[in-house]
């Protein structure tokens, strides 16, 4: 899950490449490199974060106006300078950067070695570079022929940018499954793995499809299909503004994005509520299709999966539709039992997560309708789903998702409410009450941020030294505790588990000892007392208990610290209790002095299996 960028124009390429890579570092940051073409192609690479490469280049005079760049998340070969991109073919004819994985690279190594190619790195990408060179020299039909023959020959996922020694004014690109957008403005043409890398220069982009290639000249982009025939593309305008991809005075993107939640949740709700009715017309799903749905299968990864767990409780309780939730990497290989009245819902911020994309294709191959809840416009999952519900979180830079998560939650509420109404499980009075309540959520999230952030920071900074933590709850509180636990784990590196609180006494409670941190979420009226009695059980074994509950509740007998969220409808409490959970994860990590936005071993969008 690397980030690639490229520029061909009339400005100095090095500045645009380094700036673009800095906006893509959330995709991978264990090594980086650029190739700049002036009179000839010069390659510079470094291990570690982009700052190391910037230091390496700061005294170099690089006037070239054409170049490609890469920031890496190692899959094949350890993070070091040799394995960093760009890779160069044996005789320097081909220079290439790649995001993705070539699955059959071992077999291709033997082919290349039979033709006297020598490989200097452990990467699948160097194999790809030399394979393009091999076809280029064998068939002498130029770049498009060499690239297309390579696309036919390799298996896996890739977005590549290539410079050929013999074609000084051109950058060639191709993709299959890994994301890429191509931009254009008066100063040149651009390519990148994601929008934030080029938003500063242009909002006009082309979307290149799977198994397509393109040639980027200074003033023109030409697209080709696998037969080498030209393909026309429409230039589309991106609606996001540059500031969305900047920190705007916040110390980290994560805390900035946590504070953007009231605004983006409001935007997402307003895009789904029209004249006090839920309006799903933009998604493409009709009332007739909703009526046919007999079962829902929600499939996603990581935090998006946790949205699915929350949504499953609401689809079943409110719309009375049997709903299963599955982790995409399991779904795609479990031969799921789906029938024509099943709706498969795929949830993904990036719209590029490989397992979720494969799950979508699996469902489509089984002839089942798919609805995707996605944040990135034009992403693969968005383009391939039957119905698409866009969340309006804007670009999310921090690896740990927060604002996109909250917009996915309200999107799933809107779906469940409308499905319940269409299936006559909801009378108009309750329908209106739910819509009134959902529209209140942005203000309630805002009041939590305004009134509780400092308090939560104080509580959290007590736990920078802990090794373990437990999150417990029942029903929707259990569902959101899963997200609370992941938010802490992924940025603070503290081991934490989330449990249905009734399950603790079946084993895990043996781990509770003096001062073990237990965060209990108790907002669900019907099962409130049950959750409190489970908290009493851990308290009596010495746990330090933080309770997140709704105003008016008395949890003094169990809580060492209490965080009160405003009242709302029972289905919507995850949108409120997740905010303190995000802040706890953030402030414990800040107290540990860790890199909040770029946690080790992680990347924002997991585009490989
Ligand atoms: C969450 O903070 C993580 N970044 C990760 O679990 C993420 O939710 C998962 O990789 C799914 O990503 P997606 O929503 O882009 O598909």
Coordinates of C-alpha atoms and ligand atoms in Angstrom, one line a residue:
X1 CA 0.0 0.0 0.0
X2 CA 2.4 2.5 -1.3
X3 CA 1.9 6.0 -2.7
X4 CA 3.0 6.9 -6.2
X5 CA 3.1 10.3 -7.8
X6 CA 4.3 11.8 -11.1
X7 CA 4.5 15.1 -13.0
X8 CA 5.3 16.1 -16.6
X9 CA 5.1 19.8 -17.3
X10 CA 6.9 23.1 -17.3
X11 CA 7.6 23.4 -13.6
X12 CA 10.5 21.8 -11.5
X13 CA 9.3 18.3 -10.9
X14 CA 11.2 17.6 -7.7
X15 CA 9.1 20.1 -5.6
X16 CA 5.8 18.8 -6.9
X17 CA 6.8 15.1 -6.3
X18 CA 8.1 15.7 -2.8
X19 CA 4.9 17.7 -1.9
X20 CA 2.7 15.0 -3.4
X21 CA 4.5 12.3 -1.6
X22 CA 4.1 14.1 1.7
X23 CA 0.4 14.0 1.1
X24 CA 0.5 10.3 0.4
X25 CA 2.7 9.2 3.3
X26 CA -0.3 7.8 5.1
X27 CA -0.2 5.1 2.5
X28 CA 3.3 3.9 3.5
X29 CA 6.3 5.5 5.0
X30 CA 9.2 3.0 5.4
X31 CA 11.2 4.3 2.5
X32 CA 10.9 6.7 -0.5
X33 CA 12.4 7.7 -3.8
X34 CA 12.1 9.9 -6.9
X35 CA 13.4 9.8 -10.5
X36 CA 13.9 13.1 -12.2
X37 CA 14.5 13.5 -15.9
X38 CA 16.5 16.5 -17.1
X39 CA 19.0 15.6 -19.7
X40 CA 18.9 12.1 -18.3
X41 CA 17.0 10.2 -15.6
X42 CA 18.5 10.6 -12.1
X43 CA 17.2 8.3 -9.3
X44 CA 17.4 9.2 -5.5
X45 CA 16.1 6.8 -2.8
X46 CA 16.3 6.7 1.0
X47 CA 15.2 4.4 3.9
X48 CA 12.7 5.7 6.4
X49 CA 10.3 8.6 6.4
X50 CA 10.1 11.2 3.5
X51 CA 12.1 13.7 5.5
X52 CA 15.2 11.5 4.9
X53 CA 14.8 11.8 1.2
X54 CA 14.1 15.6 1.4
X55 CA 17.4 15.9 3.4
X56 CA 19.2 14.0 0.7
X57 CA 17.9 16.2 -2.1
X58 CA 18.1 19.6 -0.4
X59 CA 21.5 20.6 -1.9
X60 CA 20.9 19.0 -5.2
X61 CA 20.2 21.1 -8.3
X62 CA 17.4 19.2 -10.0
X63 CA 15.8 21.3 -12.8
X64 CA 14.1 18.5 -14.5
X65 CA 10.4 19.1 -15.3
X66 CA 9.4 15.4 -15.6
X67 CA 9.6 12.8 -12.8
X68 CA 8.0 10.1 -10.8
X69 CA 8.0 9.4 -7.0
X70 CA 7.1 6.7 -4.5
X71 CA 6.6 6.3 -0.7
X72 CA 6.7 2.7 0.3
X73 CA 4.9 0.2 2.6
X74 CA 7.1 -2.9 2.2
X75 CA 5.5 -6.1 1.1
X76 CA 8.4 -7.8 -0.8
X77 CA 11.9 -7.1 0.7
X78 CA 12.7 -5.3 3.9
X79 CA 12.5 -1.5 4.0
X80 CA 15.9 -0.4 2.8
X81 CA 17.4 1.8 0.1
X82 CA 18.0 -1.1 -2.4
X83 CA 14.3 -2.2 -2.2
X84 CA 13.0 1.3 -2.3
X85 CA 11.4 2.6 -5.5
X86 CA 12.0 3.8 -8.3
X87 CA 13.5 0.6 -9.7
X88 CA 15.6 0.6 -12.9
X89 CA 16.0 -2.1 -15.5
X90 CA 19.4 -3.6 -16.0
X91 CA 20.6 -1.2 -18.7
X92 CA 18.7 1.8 -17.4
X93 CA 16.1 1.7 -20.2
X94 CA 13.1 1.5 -17.9
X95 CA 12.6 3.4 -14.6
X96 CA 9.4 2.5 -12.6
X97 CA 7.4 3.1 -9.4
X98 CA 4.7 0.6 -8.4
X99 CA 1.9 0.3 -5.8
X100 CA 0.5 -3.2 -5.4
X101 CA 1.8 -6.8 -5.5
X102 CA 2.9 -9.0 -8.4
X103 CA 1.8 -12.5 -7.2
X104 CA 3.6 -14.5 -9.9
X105 CA 6.9 -12.7 -9.6
X106 CA 8.9 -15.8 -8.6
X107 CA 8.1 -17.5 -11.9
X108 CA 8.9 -14.4 -13.8
X109 CA 12.3 -14.2 -12.2
X110 CA 13.2 -17.5 -13.8
X111 CA 12.0 -16.2 -17.2
X112 CA 14.1 -13.1 -16.8
X113 CA 17.2 -14.9 -15.6
X114 CA 16.8 -17.2 -18.7
X115 CA 17.3 -14.0 -20.7
X116 CA 20.3 -12.9 -18.7
X117 CA 18.6 -10.3 -16.5
X118 CA 20.3 -9.8 -13.1
X119 CA 18.1 -8.6 -10.1
X120 CA 19.7 -6.5 -7.4
X121 CA 16.7 -6.2 -5.0
X122 CA 14.2 -8.6 -3.3
X123 CA 11.2 -6.8 -4.8
X124 CA 8.4 -8.0 -7.1
X125 CA 8.6 -4.4 -8.6
X126 CA 12.1 -4.8 -10.0
X127 CA 10.8 -8.0 -11.8
X128 CA 8.0 -5.9 -13.3
X129 CA 10.5 -3.2 -14.5
X130 CA 12.7 -5.7 -16.3
X131 CA 9.8 -7.6 -17.7
X132 CA 8.6 -4.4 -19.4
X133 CA 12.2 -3.9 -20.7
X134 CA 12.2 -7.5 -21.9
X135 CA 9.0 -7.1 -24.1
X136 CA 10.1 -3.6 -25.2
X137 CA 13.4 -5.0 -26.6
X138 CA 11.8 -8.3 -27.9
X139 CA 9.0 -6.8 -29.9
X140 CA 10.3 -3.3 -30.6
X141 CA 6.7 -2.0 -30.7
X142 CA 7.3 0.9 -28.2
X143 CA 6.0 1.5 -24.7
X144 CA 2.3 0.7 -25.0
X145 CA 3.0 -2.7 -26.6
X146 CA 5.6 -3.5 -23.9
X147 CA 3.2 -2.4 -21.1
X148 CA 0.2 -4.3 -22.5
X149 CA 2.2 -7.5 -22.9
X150 CA 3.4 -7.1 -19.3
X151 CA -0.2 -6.6 -18.1
X152 CA -1.3 -9.8 -19.8
X153 CA 1.7 -11.7 -18.3
X154 CA 1.6 -10.6 -14.7
X155 CA -0.9 -11.6 -12.0
X156 CA -1.7 -9.3 -9.0
X157 CA -2.5 -5.7 -8.4
X158 CA -0.6 -2.7 -9.7
X159 CA -0.6 1.0 -10.4
X160 CA 2.7 1.9 -12.2
X161 CA 4.4 5.0 -13.5
X162 CA 7.1 4.3 -16.0
X163 CA 9.8 6.4 -17.8
X164 CA 11.5 5.0 -20.9
X165 CA 15.0 6.3 -21.8
X166 CA 14.0 6.6 -25.5
X167 CA 10.8 8.7 -24.8
X168 CA 12.1 11.8 -22.9
X169 CA 8.9 13.8 -22.9
X170 CA 6.6 11.0 -21.7
X171 CA 5.5 9.3 -18.5
X172 CA 3.6 6.0 -19.1
X173 CA 1.1 4.6 -16.5
X174 CA -1.1 1.5 -16.1
X175 CA -3.3 0.0 -13.4
X176 CA -5.1 -3.0 -12.2
X177 CA -7.0 -2.9 -8.9
X178 CA -4.5 -0.4 -7.3
X179 CA -5.8 3.2 -7.3
X180 CA -4.6 6.0 -9.6
X181 CA -5.9 9.3 -10.7
X182 CA -4.5 11.5 -13.5
X183 CA -4.7 15.3 -13.3
X184 CA -4.2 18.1 -15.8
X185 CA -3.8 21.8 -15.7
X186 CA -2.1 24.6 -17.7
X187 CA 1.3 23.7 -16.1
X188 CA 1.3 20.0 -17.0
X189 CA 0.0 16.6 -16.3
X190 CA 0.0 14.8 -12.9
X191 CA -0.6 11.2 -11.6
X192 CA -1.1 10.1 -8.1
X193 CA -2.5 7.2 -5.9
X194 CA -4.9 9.6 -4.3
X195 CA -6.5 13.0 -4.6
X196 CA -4.7 14.9 -1.8
X197 CA -1.3 14.6 -3.7
X198 CA -2.4 16.8 -6.6
X199 CA -5.3 18.8 -5.2
X200 CA -2.9 21.8 -4.7
X201 CA -2.3 22.0 -8.5
X202 CA -5.6 20.8 -10.1
X203 CA -9.1 19.7 -9.4
X204 CA -9.5 18.3 -13.0
X205 CA -8.9 14.6 -13.1
X206 CA -9.3 11.6 -15.3
X207 CA -10.2 8.2 -13.8
X208 CA -8.1 5.4 -15.5
X209 CA -9.9 2.0 -15.5
X210 CA -8.6 -1.4 -14.7
X211 CA -6.2 -2.9 -17.4
X212 CA -5.9 0.5 -19.1
X213 CA -2.7 2.5 -19.8
X214 CA -2.0 6.1 -20.5
X215 CA 0.7 8.4 -21.8
X216 CA 1.3 11.7 -20.0
X217 CA 2.8 14.4 -22.1
X218 CA 3.3 18.0 -20.8
X219 CA 0.0 19.1 -22.3
X220 CA -1.9 15.9 -23.2
X221 CA -3.0 12.6 -21.7
X222 CA -3.8 9.7 -24.1
X223 CA -5.5 6.5 -22.8
X224 CA -5.2 3.0 -24.3
X225 CA -7.0 -0.3 -23.8
X226 CA -5.3 -3.7 -23.7
X227 CA -5.4 -3.9 -27.5
X228 CA -3.4 -0.6 -27.7
X229 CA -6.5 1.2 -29.1
X230 CA -7.0 4.8 -27.9
X231 CA -9.8 5.3 -25.3
X232 CA -11.5 8.7 -24.7
X233 CA -11.9 9.9 -21.1
X234 CA -13.9 12.7 -19.6
X235 CA -12.1 15.2 -17.3
X236 CA -14.0 15.3 -14.0
X237 CA -13.8 18.0 -11.3
X238 CA -13.0 17.1 -7.7
X239 CA -15.2 18.8 -5.1
X240 CA -12.7 18.7 -2.2
X241 CA -10.7 21.8 -1.4
X242 CA -7.0 21.9 -0.7
X243 CA -7.4 23.0 3.0
X244 CA -9.1 19.6 3.7
X245 CA -5.7 18.0 3.1
X246 CA -3.8 20.4 5.4
X247 CA -3.6 20.3 9.2
X248 CA -4.9 23.9 9.6
X249 CA -3.2 24.5 12.8
X250 CA -4.0 21.2 14.5
X251 CA -1.1 19.2 15.8
X252 CA -2.2 16.1 14.1
X253 CA -4.6 15.1 11.2
X254 CA -6.3 12.7 13.7
X255 CA -7.4 15.4 16.1
X256 CA -8.3 17.8 13.2
X257 CA -10.5 15.1 11.7
X258 CA -12.1 14.3 15.1
X259 CA -13.1 17.9 15.3
X260 CA -14.4 18.0 11.7
X261 CA -17.0 15.4 12.6
X262 CA -20.0 17.7 13.4
X263 CA -19.6 19.4 10.0
X264 CA -19.1 16.2 7.9
X265 CA -21.8 14.3 9.7
X266 CA -24.1 17.2 9.0
X267 CA -23.1 17.3 5.4
X268 CA -23.7 13.5 5.0
X269 CA -27.1 13.7 6.8
X270 CA -28.2 16.6 4.6
X271 CA -27.2 14.7 1.5
X272 CA -29.6 11.9 2.6
X273 CA -32.5 13.8 4.2
X274 CA -34.6 15.9 1.9
X275 CA -37.8 17.7 3.2
X276 CA -37.7 15.6 6.4
X277 CA -37.6 12.4 4.4
X278 CA -34.8 10.0 3.8
X279 CA -33.9 10.3 0.1
X280 CA -31.9 7.4 -1.3
X281 CA -32.4 8.4 -4.9
X282 CA -28.8 9.3 -5.4
X283 CA -27.8 5.8 -4.4
X284 CA -29.8 4.3 -7.3
X285 CA -31.7 1.8 -5.1
X286 CA -35.5 2.0 -5.5
X287 CA -38.4 1.2 -3.2
X288 CA -39.2 -1.8 -5.2
X289 CA -35.7 -3.2 -4.8
X290 CA -35.8 -2.5 -1.1
X291 CA -39.1 -4.3 -0.8
X292 CA -37.5 -7.4 -2.3
X293 CA -34.6 -7.5 0.2
X294 CA -35.1 -10.5 2.5
X295 CA -31.6 -10.6 4.0
X296 CA -28.6 -8.2 4.4
X297 CA -25.0 -9.2 4.4
X298 CA -22.6 -6.4 5.5
X299 CA -18.9 -6.9 4.5
X300 CA -15.9 -4.7 5.3
X301 CA -12.5 -4.5 7.1
X302 CA -11.3 -2.9 10.3
X303 CA -13.2 0.1 11.5
X304 CA -15.6 -0.1 8.5
X305 CA -16.5 -3.6 9.7
X306 CA -17.3 -2.1 13.2
X307 CA -19.8 0.2 11.4
X308 CA -21.3 -2.9 10.0
X309 CA -21.6 -4.5 13.4
X310 CA -23.4 -1.4 14.7
X311 CA -25.7 -1.3 11.6
X312 CA -26.6 -5.0 11.9
X313 CA -28.2 -4.3 15.3
X314 CA -30.3 -1.5 13.8
X315 CA -31.3 -3.3 10.5
X316 CA -32.5 -6.2 12.6
X317 CA -34.2 -4.3 15.4
X318 CA -35.7 -1.4 13.4
X319 CA -36.3 -2.9 9.9
X320 CA -36.6 -6.6 11.1
X321 CA -34.3 -7.7 8.2
X322 CA -32.0 -10.6 9.1
X323 CA -28.5 -9.1 8.9
X324 CA -25.1 -10.9 9.0
X325 CA -21.8 -9.0 9.2
X326 CA -18.5 -10.4 7.9
X327 CA -14.9 -9.5 7.7
X328 CA -14.1 -9.2 4.0
X329 CA -11.0 -11.4 4.1
X330 CA -13.1 -14.2 5.5
X331 CA -16.2 -13.5 3.3
X332 CA -14.3 -13.8 0.0
X333 CA -13.1 -17.4 0.7
X334 CA -16.0 -18.8 2.8
X335 CA -18.4 -19.5 -0.2
X336 CA -21.1 -17.4 1.5
X337 CA -24.8 -18.6 1.1
X338 CA -26.4 -15.7 -0.7
X339 CA -29.7 -15.6 -2.6
X340 CA -31.2 -13.2 -5.1
X341 CA -33.1 -11.4 -2.3
X342 CA -29.8 -10.8 -0.3
X343 CA -28.4 -7.3 -0.4
X344 CA -24.6 -7.2 0.2
X345 CA -23.5 -3.9 1.7
X346 CA -19.8 -3.1 1.4
X347 CA -18.5 -0.3 3.6
X348 CA -15.1 1.3 2.9
X349 CA -13.6 4.8 3.4
X350 CA -11.0 4.5 0.7
X351 CA -13.1 2.4 -1.7
X352 CA -9.8 0.6 -2.5
X353 CA -9.4 -2.0 0.2
X354 CA -8.5 -5.2 -1.6
X355 CA -10.4 -7.6 0.5
X356 CA -13.6 -5.5 0.4
X357 CA -13.2 -5.0 -3.4
X358 CA -12.9 -8.8 -3.8
X359 CA -15.9 -9.4 -1.6
X360 CA -17.9 -7.0 -3.8
X361 CA -16.9 -8.9 -6.9
X362 CA -17.6 -12.2 -5.2
X363 CA -21.2 -11.1 -4.5
X364 CA -21.6 -9.7 -8.0
X365 CA -20.4 -13.0 -9.5
X366 CA -23.0 -14.7 -7.4
X367 CA -25.7 -12.5 -9.0
X368 CA -26.4 -10.6 -5.8
X369 CA -27.1 -6.9 -5.6
X370 CA -24.4 -4.8 -3.9
X371 CA -24.6 -1.4 -2.2
X372 CA -21.4 0.4 -1.3
X373 CA -21.0 3.1 1.4
X374 CA -17.8 4.8 0.3
X375 CA -16.0 8.1 1.0
X376 CA -13.6 8.4 -2.0
X377 CA -15.4 9.5 -5.2
X378 CA -14.5 7.4 -8.2
X379 CA -12.7 4.7 -6.2
X380 CA -12.9 1.1 -7.4
X381 CA -15.6 -0.1 -5.0
X382 CA -17.7 3.0 -5.8
X383 CA -17.4 2.4 -9.5
X384 CA -18.2 -1.4 -9.4
X385 CA -21.1 -1.5 -6.8
X386 CA -24.7 -1.6 -8.1
X387 CA -25.7 1.1 -5.7
X388 CA -23.4 3.7 -4.2
X389 CA -23.9 5.9 -1.1
X390 CA -21.2 8.5 -0.8
X391 CA -20.3 9.7 2.7
X392 CA -19.1 13.3 2.7
X393 CA -16.2 13.2 5.1
X394 CA -13.8 14.8 2.7
X395 CA -10.2 13.5 2.4
X396 CA -9.2 11.5 5.5
X397 CA -5.4 11.7 6.0
X398 CA -4.8 10.2 9.4
X399 CA -4.4 6.4 9.2
X400 CA -6.8 5.9 12.1
X401 CA -10.2 6.6 10.7
X402 CA -12.5 8.9 12.8
X403 CA -14.7 11.3 10.7
X404 CA -15.2 8.8 7.9
X405 CA -16.3 6.2 10.5
X406 CA -18.9 8.7 11.9
X407 CA -20.3 9.5 8.4
X408 CA -20.6 5.8 7.7
X409 CA -22.6 5.3 10.9
X410 CA -25.2 8.0 10.0
X411 CA -25.3 6.6 6.4
X412 CA -26.2 3.2 7.8
X413 CA -28.8 4.7 10.1
X414 CA -30.5 6.4 7.1
X415 CA -30.5 3.1 5.2
X416 CA -32.1 1.2 8.1
X417 CA -34.7 3.9 8.8
X418 CA -35.8 4.0 5.1
X419 CA -35.7 0.2 4.7
X420 CA -37.9 0.0 7.9
X421 CA -40.4 2.5 6.4
X422 CA -40.6 0.9 3.0
X423 CA -41.1 -2.5 4.7
X424 CA -43.9 -0.9 6.9
X425 CA -42.0 -1.7 10.1
X426 CA -42.1 2.0 11.0
X427 CA -45.1 4.3 11.3
X428 CA -44.8 7.8 10.1
X429 CA -44.7 9.3 13.6
X430 CA -41.7 7.2 14.6
X431 CA -40.1 7.8 11.2
X432 CA -40.3 11.6 11.7
X433 CA -39.0 11.3 15.3
X434 CA -36.0 9.3 14.1
X435 CA -35.3 11.9 11.4
X436 CA -35.6 14.8 13.8
X437 CA -33.2 13.0 16.2
X438 CA -30.6 12.1 13.5
X439 CA -30.5 15.7 12.5
X440 CA -29.6 16.6 16.1
X441 CA -26.5 14.5 16.1
X442 CA -24.0 17.0 14.6
X443 CA -24.8 19.5 17.5
X444 CA -24.6 16.8 20.1
X445 CA -21.2 15.6 18.7
X446 CA -20.1 19.3 18.7
X447 CA -21.1 19.7 22.4
X448 CA -19.1 16.7 23.4
X449 CA -16.0 18.1 21.6
X450 CA -16.5 21.5 23.2
X451 CA -17.4 20.4 26.7
X452 CA -15.5 17.2 27.3
X453 CA -12.2 17.3 25.3
X454 CA -10.1 18.8 28.1
X455 CA -11.6 16.4 30.7
X456 CA -11.0 13.4 28.5
X457 CA -7.4 14.6 27.8
X458 CA -6.8 14.7 31.6
X459 CA -8.3 11.3 32.2
X460 CA -6.4 9.7 29.3
X461 CA -3.0 11.1 30.2
X462 CA -3.1 8.8 33.3
X463 CA -2.8 5.7 31.1
X464 CA 0.3 6.3 28.9
X465 CA 2.1 3.6 30.8
X466 CA -0.5 0.8 30.6
X467 CA 0.1 -2.5 28.7
X468 CA -3.5 -3.7 28.4
X469 CA -7.0 -2.3 28.3
X470 CA -10.5 -3.8 28.0
X471 CA -13.6 -2.3 26.4
X472 CA -17.0 -3.8 27.3
X473 CA -20.6 -3.2 26.6
X474 CA -23.8 -4.9 25.5
X475 CA -25.7 -4.6 22.2
X476 CA -24.8 -1.4 20.4
X477 CA -22.5 -0.5 23.2
X478 CA -20.6 -3.7 22.6
X479 CA -20.5 -2.9 18.9
X480 CA -19.0 0.5 19.4
X481 CA -16.6 -0.8 22.0
X482 CA -14.9 -2.8 19.2
X483 CA -14.1 0.5 17.5
X484 CA -12.9 2.1 20.8
X485 CA -10.5 -0.8 21.3
X486 CA -9.2 -0.6 17.7
X487 CA -8.7 3.2 18.0
X488 CA -6.5 2.7 21.1
X489 CA -4.6 -0.3 19.7
X490 CA -3.7 1.0 16.3
X491 CA -2.2 4.3 17.4
X492 CA -0.9 3.7 20.9
X493 CA 0.4 0.1 20.4
X494 CA -1.3 -0.8 23.7
X495 CA -2.9 -4.3 23.6
X496 CA -6.6 -3.9 24.1
X497 CA -9.7 -6.1 23.7
X498 CA -13.3 -5.4 23.3
X499 CA -15.9 -7.8 24.8
X500 CA -19.6 -8.3 25.0
X501 CA -19.6 -7.6 28.8
X502 CA -21.7 -10.7 29.5
X503 CA -19.0 -12.8 28.0
X504 CA -16.2 -11.7 30.4
X505 CA -17.0 -14.2 33.1
X506 CA -16.5 -17.1 30.7
X507 CA -12.8 -16.7 30.8
X508 CA -11.3 -13.2 30.1
X509 CA -12.2 -11.8 33.6
X510 CA -9.2 -13.9 34.9
X511 CA -7.0 -11.1 33.2
X512 CA -8.5 -8.4 35.4
X513 CA -6.3 -7.4 38.3
X514 CA -5.5 -4.2 40.2
X515 CA -5.7 -1.1 38.0
X516 CA -6.4 -3.0 34.8
X517 CA -8.1 -0.3 32.7
X518 CA -11.7 -1.2 31.8
X519 CA -13.7 1.2 29.6
X520 CA -17.4 0.4 29.9
X521 CA -20.0 1.8 27.5
X522 CA -23.5 1.9 28.9
X523 CA -26.1 3.8 26.9
X524 CA -28.6 1.1 26.0
X525 CA -31.6 1.5 28.4
X526 CA -33.0 -2.0 28.2
X527 CA -29.7 -3.6 29.2
X528 CA -28.2 -0.8 31.3
X529 CA -28.4 -2.7 34.6
X530 CA -26.9 -5.8 33.0
X531 CA -23.9 -3.8 31.8
X532 CA -23.4 -2.1 35.2
X533 CA -23.4 -5.5 37.0
X534 CA -20.7 -6.7 34.6
X535 CA -18.7 -3.5 35.5
X536 CA -19.2 -4.3 39.2
X537 CA -17.6 -7.7 38.5
X538 CA -14.5 -6.2 37.1
X539 CA -14.4 -3.4 39.7
X540 CA -14.4 -5.9 42.5
X541 CA -11.3 -7.5 41.0
X542 CA -9.4 -4.2 41.1
X543 CA -10.1 -2.8 37.7
X544 CA -9.9 1.0 37.1
X545 CA -13.2 1.7 35.4
X546 CA -14.0 4.5 33.0
X547 CA -17.8 4.6 32.1
X548 CA -19.2 6.3 29.0
X549 CA -22.9 6.7 29.6
X550 CA -25.7 9.2 28.8
X551 CA -26.7 12.2 30.8
X552 CA -28.9 11.4 33.8
X553 CA -27.4 8.0 34.5
X554 CA -25.9 7.2 37.9
X555 CA -22.8 5.0 37.5
X556 CA -21.0 6.3 40.6
X557 CA -20.9 2.8 42.3
X558 CA -18.6 1.4 39.5
X559 CA -16.9 4.4 37.8
X560 CA -13.5 5.9 38.7
X561 CA -14.1 8.3 35.8
X562 CA -17.4 9.0 34.0
X563 CA -17.9 10.6 30.6
X564 CA -21.5 11.7 30.0
X565 CA -22.7 12.0 26.4
X566 CA -26.0 13.8 25.5
X567 CA -29.2 11.7 25.2
X568 CA -30.4 10.6 21.9
X569 CA -32.4 7.7 20.3
X570 CA -31.0 4.3 21.4
X571 CA -29.9 3.5 17.8
X572 CA -27.8 6.6 17.5
X573 CA -25.7 6.4 20.7
X574 CA -22.7 4.9 18.8
X575 CA -22.3 8.3 17.1
X576 CA -21.9 10.0 20.5
X577 CA -20.0 7.4 22.5
X578 CA -17.4 6.9 19.7
X579 CA -16.2 10.5 20.1
X580 CA -14.8 10.1 23.7
X581 CA -13.4 6.7 22.5
X582 CA -11.5 8.4 19.7
X583 CA -10.3 11.1 22.1
X584 CA -9.1 8.5 24.6
X585 CA -7.1 6.7 21.9
X586 CA -5.7 10.0 20.6
X587 CA -4.6 11.5 24.0
X588 CA -3.1 8.3 25.4
X589 CA -1.0 8.1 22.2
X590 CA 0.0 11.8 22.4
X591 CA 1.0 11.2 26.1
X592 CA 3.2 8.4 24.8
X593 CA 4.8 10.8 22.3
X594 CA 4.1 8.5 19.3
X595 CA 3.4 9.5 15.7
X596 CA -0.4 9.6 15.9
X597 CA -1.0 10.1 12.1
X598 CA 1.4 7.4 10.9
X599 CA 1.3 4.5 13.3
X600 CA 4.0 1.8 12.7
X601 CA 3.2 -1.1 10.4
X602 CA 0.0 0.5 9.2
X603 CA -1.3 2.3 6.1
X604 CA -4.5 4.1 5.3
X605 CA -5.8 2.0 2.5
X606 CA -4.9 -1.7 2.4
X607 CA -4.8 -2.4 -1.4
X608 CA -3.2 -5.8 -1.2
X609 CA -4.6 -9.0 0.2
Ligands
LIG1 C1 -9.0 2.1 10.8 O1 -8.6 3.2 11.6 C2 -8.0 1.6 10.0 N1 -7.4 2.6 9.2 C3 -8.4 0.4 9.2 O2 -8.9 -0.6 10.1 C4 -9.5 0.6 8.2 O3 -10.7 0.9 8.8 C5 -9.6 -0.6 7.2 O4 -8.4 -0.8 6.7 C6 -10.7 -0.4 6.2 O5 -10.3 0.6 5.3 P1 -11.4 1.2 4.3 O6 -12.6 1.8 5.1 O7 -10.7 2.2 3.5 O8 -11.9 0.1 3.5

